[in-house]
XYZ file of C-alpha atoms in Angstrom:
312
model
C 81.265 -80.831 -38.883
C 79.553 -78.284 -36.512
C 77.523 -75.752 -37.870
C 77.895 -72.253 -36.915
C 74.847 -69.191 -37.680
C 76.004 -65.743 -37.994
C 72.906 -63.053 -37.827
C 75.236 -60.033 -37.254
C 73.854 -58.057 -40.769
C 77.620 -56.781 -41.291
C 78.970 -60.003 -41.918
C 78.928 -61.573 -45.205
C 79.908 -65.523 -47.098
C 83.627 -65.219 -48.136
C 84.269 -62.627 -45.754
C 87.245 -63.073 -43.252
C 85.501 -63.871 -40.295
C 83.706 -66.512 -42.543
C 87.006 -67.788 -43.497
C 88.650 -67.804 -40.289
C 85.572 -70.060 -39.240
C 85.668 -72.356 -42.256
C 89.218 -72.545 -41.693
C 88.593 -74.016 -37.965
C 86.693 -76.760 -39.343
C 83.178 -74.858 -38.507
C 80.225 -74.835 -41.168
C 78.973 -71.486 -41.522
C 75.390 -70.296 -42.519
C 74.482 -66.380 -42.626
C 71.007 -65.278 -41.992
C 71.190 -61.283 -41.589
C 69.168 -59.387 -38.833
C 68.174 -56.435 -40.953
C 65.283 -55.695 -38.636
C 62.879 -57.824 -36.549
C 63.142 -61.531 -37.319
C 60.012 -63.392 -35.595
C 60.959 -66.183 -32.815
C 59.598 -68.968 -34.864
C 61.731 -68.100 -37.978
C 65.119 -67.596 -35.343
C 64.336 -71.018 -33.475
C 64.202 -72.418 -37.062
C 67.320 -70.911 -38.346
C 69.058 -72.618 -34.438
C 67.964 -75.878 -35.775
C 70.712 -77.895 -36.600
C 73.319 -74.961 -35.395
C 76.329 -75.919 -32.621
C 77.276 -72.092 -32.004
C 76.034 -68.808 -33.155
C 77.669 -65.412 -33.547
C 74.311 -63.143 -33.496
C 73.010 -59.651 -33.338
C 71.295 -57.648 -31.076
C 67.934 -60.015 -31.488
C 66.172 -61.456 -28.665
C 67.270 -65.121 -27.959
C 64.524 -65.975 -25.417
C 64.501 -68.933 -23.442
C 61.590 -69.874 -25.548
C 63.898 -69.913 -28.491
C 66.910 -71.125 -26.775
C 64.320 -74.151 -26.174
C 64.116 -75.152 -29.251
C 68.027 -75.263 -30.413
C 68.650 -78.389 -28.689
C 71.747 -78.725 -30.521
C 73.367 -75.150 -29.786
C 76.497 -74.765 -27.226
C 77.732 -71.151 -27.708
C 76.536 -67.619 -28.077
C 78.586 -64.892 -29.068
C 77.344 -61.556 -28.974
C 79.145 -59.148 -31.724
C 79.048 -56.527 -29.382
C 79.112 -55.153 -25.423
C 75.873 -55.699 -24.885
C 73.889 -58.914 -24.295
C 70.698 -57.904 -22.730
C 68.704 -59.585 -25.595
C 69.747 -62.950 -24.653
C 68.327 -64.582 -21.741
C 71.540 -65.821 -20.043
C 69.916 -67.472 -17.343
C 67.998 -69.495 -19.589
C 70.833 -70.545 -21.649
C 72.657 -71.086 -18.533
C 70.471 -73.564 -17.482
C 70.740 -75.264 -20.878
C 74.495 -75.514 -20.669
C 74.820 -72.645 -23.689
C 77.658 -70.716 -23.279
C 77.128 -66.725 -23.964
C 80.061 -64.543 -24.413
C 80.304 -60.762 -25.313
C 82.922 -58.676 -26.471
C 83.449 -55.877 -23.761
C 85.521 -52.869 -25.015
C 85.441 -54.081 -28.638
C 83.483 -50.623 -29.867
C 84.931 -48.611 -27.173
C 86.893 -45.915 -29.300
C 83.862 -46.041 -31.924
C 81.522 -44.961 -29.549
C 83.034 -42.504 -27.679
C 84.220 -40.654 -31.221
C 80.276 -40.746 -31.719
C 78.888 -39.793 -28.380
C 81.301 -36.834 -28.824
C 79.365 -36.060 -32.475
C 76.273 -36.076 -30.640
C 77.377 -33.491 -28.141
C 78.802 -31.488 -30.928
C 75.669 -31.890 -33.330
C 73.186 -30.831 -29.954
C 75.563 -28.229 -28.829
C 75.485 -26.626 -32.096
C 72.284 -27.542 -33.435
C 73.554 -29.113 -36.429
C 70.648 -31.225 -37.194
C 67.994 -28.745 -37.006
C 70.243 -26.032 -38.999
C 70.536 -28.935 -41.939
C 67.076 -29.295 -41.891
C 66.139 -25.706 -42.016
C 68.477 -25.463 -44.766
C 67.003 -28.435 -46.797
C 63.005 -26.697 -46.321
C 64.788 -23.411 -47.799
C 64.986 -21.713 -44.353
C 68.004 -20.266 -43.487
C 68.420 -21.241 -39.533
C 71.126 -18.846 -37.191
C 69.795 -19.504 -34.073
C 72.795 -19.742 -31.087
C 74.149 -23.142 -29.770
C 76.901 -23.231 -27.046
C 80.739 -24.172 -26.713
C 81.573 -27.460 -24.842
C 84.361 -25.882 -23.488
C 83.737 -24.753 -19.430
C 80.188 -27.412 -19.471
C 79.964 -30.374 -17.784
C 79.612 -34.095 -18.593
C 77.926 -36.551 -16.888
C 78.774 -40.158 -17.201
C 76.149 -42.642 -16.600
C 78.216 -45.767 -16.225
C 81.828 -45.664 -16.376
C 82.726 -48.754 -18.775
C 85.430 -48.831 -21.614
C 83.240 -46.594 -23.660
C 82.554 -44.103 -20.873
C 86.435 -44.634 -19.874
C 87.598 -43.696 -23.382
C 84.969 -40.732 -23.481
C 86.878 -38.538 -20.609
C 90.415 -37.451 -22.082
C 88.405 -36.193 -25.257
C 86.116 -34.473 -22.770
C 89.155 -32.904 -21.206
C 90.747 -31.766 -24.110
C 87.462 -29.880 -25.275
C 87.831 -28.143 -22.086
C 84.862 -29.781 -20.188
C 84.650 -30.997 -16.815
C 83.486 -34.386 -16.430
C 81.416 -36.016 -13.643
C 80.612 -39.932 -12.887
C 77.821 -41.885 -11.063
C 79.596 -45.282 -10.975
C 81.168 -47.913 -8.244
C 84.468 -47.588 -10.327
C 86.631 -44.847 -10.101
C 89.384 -43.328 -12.571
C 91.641 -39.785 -13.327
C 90.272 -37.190 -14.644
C 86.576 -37.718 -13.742
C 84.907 -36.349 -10.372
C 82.164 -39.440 -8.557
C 79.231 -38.613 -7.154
C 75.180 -39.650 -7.071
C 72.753 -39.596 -10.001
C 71.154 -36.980 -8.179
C 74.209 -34.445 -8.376
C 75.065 -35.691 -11.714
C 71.776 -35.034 -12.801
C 71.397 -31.480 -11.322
C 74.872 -30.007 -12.175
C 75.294 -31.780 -15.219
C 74.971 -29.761 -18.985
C 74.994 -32.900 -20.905
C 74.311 -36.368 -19.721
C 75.526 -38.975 -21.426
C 74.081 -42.498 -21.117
C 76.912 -45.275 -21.055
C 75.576 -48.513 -18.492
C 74.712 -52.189 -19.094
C 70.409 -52.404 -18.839
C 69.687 -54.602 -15.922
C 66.612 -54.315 -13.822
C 67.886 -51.681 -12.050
C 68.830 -49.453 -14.530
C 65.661 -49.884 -16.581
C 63.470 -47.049 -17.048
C 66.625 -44.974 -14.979
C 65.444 -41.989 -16.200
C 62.666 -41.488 -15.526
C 60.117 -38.060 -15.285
C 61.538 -37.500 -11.226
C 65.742 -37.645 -13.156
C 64.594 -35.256 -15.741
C 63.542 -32.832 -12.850
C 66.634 -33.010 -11.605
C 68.351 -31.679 -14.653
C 69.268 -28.103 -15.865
C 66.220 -26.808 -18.213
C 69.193 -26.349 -21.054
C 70.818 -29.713 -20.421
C 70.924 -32.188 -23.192
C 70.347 -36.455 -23.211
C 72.823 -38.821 -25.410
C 71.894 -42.221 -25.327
C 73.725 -44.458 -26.840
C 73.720 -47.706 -24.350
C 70.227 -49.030 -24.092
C 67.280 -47.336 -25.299
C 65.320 -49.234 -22.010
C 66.934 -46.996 -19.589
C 65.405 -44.039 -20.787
C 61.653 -43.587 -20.023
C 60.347 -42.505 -23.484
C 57.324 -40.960 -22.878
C 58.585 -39.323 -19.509
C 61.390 -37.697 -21.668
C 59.011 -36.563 -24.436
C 57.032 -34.675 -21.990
C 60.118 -33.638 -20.041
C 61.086 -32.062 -23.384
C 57.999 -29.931 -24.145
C 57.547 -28.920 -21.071
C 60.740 -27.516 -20.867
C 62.438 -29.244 -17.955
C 65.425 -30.168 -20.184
C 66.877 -28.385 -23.709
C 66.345 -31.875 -25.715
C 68.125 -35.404 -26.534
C 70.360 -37.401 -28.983
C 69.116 -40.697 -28.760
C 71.123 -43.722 -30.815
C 69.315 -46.176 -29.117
C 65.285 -46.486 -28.374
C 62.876 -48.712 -27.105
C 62.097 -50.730 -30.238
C 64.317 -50.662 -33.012
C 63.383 -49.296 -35.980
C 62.005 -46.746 -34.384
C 57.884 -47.140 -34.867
C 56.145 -45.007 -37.370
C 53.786 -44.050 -33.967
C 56.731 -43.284 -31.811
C 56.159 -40.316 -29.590
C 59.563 -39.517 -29.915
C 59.003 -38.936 -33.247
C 58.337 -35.085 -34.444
C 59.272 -33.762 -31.087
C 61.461 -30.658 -31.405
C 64.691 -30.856 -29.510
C 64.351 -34.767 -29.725
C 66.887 -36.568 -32.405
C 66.779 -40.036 -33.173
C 70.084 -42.336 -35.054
C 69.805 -45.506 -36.236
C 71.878 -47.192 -33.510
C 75.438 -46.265 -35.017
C 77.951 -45.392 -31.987
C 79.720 -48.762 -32.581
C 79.281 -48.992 -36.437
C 82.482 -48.106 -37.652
C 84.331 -49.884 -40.575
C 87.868 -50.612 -38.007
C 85.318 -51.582 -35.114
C 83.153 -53.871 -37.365
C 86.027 -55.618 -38.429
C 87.664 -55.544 -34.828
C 84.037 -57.460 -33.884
C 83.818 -59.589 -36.324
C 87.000 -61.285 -35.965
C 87.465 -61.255 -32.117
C 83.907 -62.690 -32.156
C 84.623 -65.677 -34.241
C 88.027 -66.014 -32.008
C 85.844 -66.391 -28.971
C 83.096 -68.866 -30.617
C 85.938 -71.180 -31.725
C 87.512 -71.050 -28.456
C 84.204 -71.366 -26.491
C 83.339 -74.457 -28.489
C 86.863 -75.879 -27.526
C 85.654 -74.855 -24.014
C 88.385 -72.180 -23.546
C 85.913 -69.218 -23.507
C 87.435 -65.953 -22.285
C 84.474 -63.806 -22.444
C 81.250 -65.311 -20.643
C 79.117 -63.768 -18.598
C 76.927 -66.369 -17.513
C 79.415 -68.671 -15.611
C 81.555 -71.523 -17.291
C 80.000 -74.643 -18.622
């Protein structure tokens, strides 16, 4: 019987995706990622293990090394930049993602973010909680415009509720689509009120923006982030912040996750930091789940649909 690990924290023993597994024949054993899990412990937990549906946690080729038994990845999730594909490639591991799987969660949420920045939400519950009694102005969404960094399924399902809040949206991307007007980062940057953060973190989009894009943008234009925190140049945004260059950020994703107790992001007005949430919704979890077991029992019958490191 092959044995299957799940790491993705949302999934559970008895749980439908566990029982459409154990149903395939597959052996399943759950080890949650509830924060960081060191190599040697992951590379342990591999041993043994024909397939795993896993988390955003780094699956080096270090670790990949030392699961000479495992066959197939499945990320639960768009993004796979923790995994060295290459690496696994070269073993003969299939990876597989799930692109579009989260796409209506995160939009809804990226569209929270604008909302909560827009109107100050944050800082007004805060005030509120310390006793103060906060009225300062925020601004309507309606007549601003967006700017679309990346223009996947989540960026894709972000423009009609753009439009209908009355915005105009702008896109830096190779694609094209209705609705949305193309042009360089540059532009995007400069004429942009909010920029929103939606591309895959390669080499070239690490460290994107950096302190010469926050230049670029309007002093009273606000950051959402919630791709990769990598594409965002921390400290260059921190400063870009207190000095003024741009109004402030929503930031789901960071550098290091949990954020560290020394982050400089941390305590910097304007600056708001979630816990990595745009695709954590109860009907996308589910959605995940399920379509991610799907592709891990068809990748192990070597009728994969989803990889993105060639076919093995």
């Amino acid at each position: 019987m092959k044995r299957v690990l799940i790491t993705t924290d949302y999934l559970r023993p008895g749980d439908e995706v566990d029982a459409y597994l154990r149903g395939a024949g597959l052996d399943t054993v759950h080890a949650p990622m509830t924060g960081k899990r060191d190599p040697d412990d992951l590379a342990g937990l591999l041993a043994g293990i024909d397939a795993a549906l896993v988390a955003n946690e780094p699956m080096t080729a270090e670790v990949l090394a030392r699961a000479p038994k495992l066959r197939v990845v499945v990320r639960t999730g768009v993004g796979y930049d923790s995994i060295d594909v290459a690496a696994a490639a070269r073993r003969g591991i299939s990876v597989s993602n799930l692109p579009g799987v989260n796409a209506n969660a995160v939009a809804e949420y990226t569209f929270g973010l604008l909302l909560a920045g827009a109107r100050r939400l944050v800082q007004s519950a805060s005030g509120v909680a310390r006793g103060e009694w906060p009225r300062e102005d925020g601004h309507e969404l309606r007549g601003s415009t967006l700017g679309l960094i990346g223009y996947g399924a989540a960026a894709r399902a972000v423009v009609p509720l753009a439009r209908a809040f009355g915005m105009d949206v702008v896109c830096t991307s190779a694609l094209r689509g209705p609705d949305v007007r193309f042009t360089g980062l540059p532009e995007l940057l400069s004429t942009s009120d909010y920029v929103s953060v939606h591309t895959a973190l390669t080499e070239r989009t690490r460290g994107l923006l950096d302190a010469a894009a926050f230049k670029l943008m309007k002093p009273t234009a606000l950051l959402v982030n919630t791709a990769r925190g990598a594409i965002v140049d921390e400290g260059a945004l921190v400063s870009a912040v207190l000095s003024g260059e741009i109004a402030g950020a929503a930031l789901d994703v960071v550098g290091e996750e949990p954020l560290p107790a020394d982050s400089p992001l941390r305590g910097v007005p304007g600056i708001v930091v979630y816990s990595h949430l745009a695709g954590q919704t109860a009907e996308a979890r589910r959605a995940t789940g399920l379509r991610g077991a799907e592709e891990l029992v068809a990748a192990l019958d070597g009728r994969a649909r989803f990889v993105v490191n060639g076919e093995k």
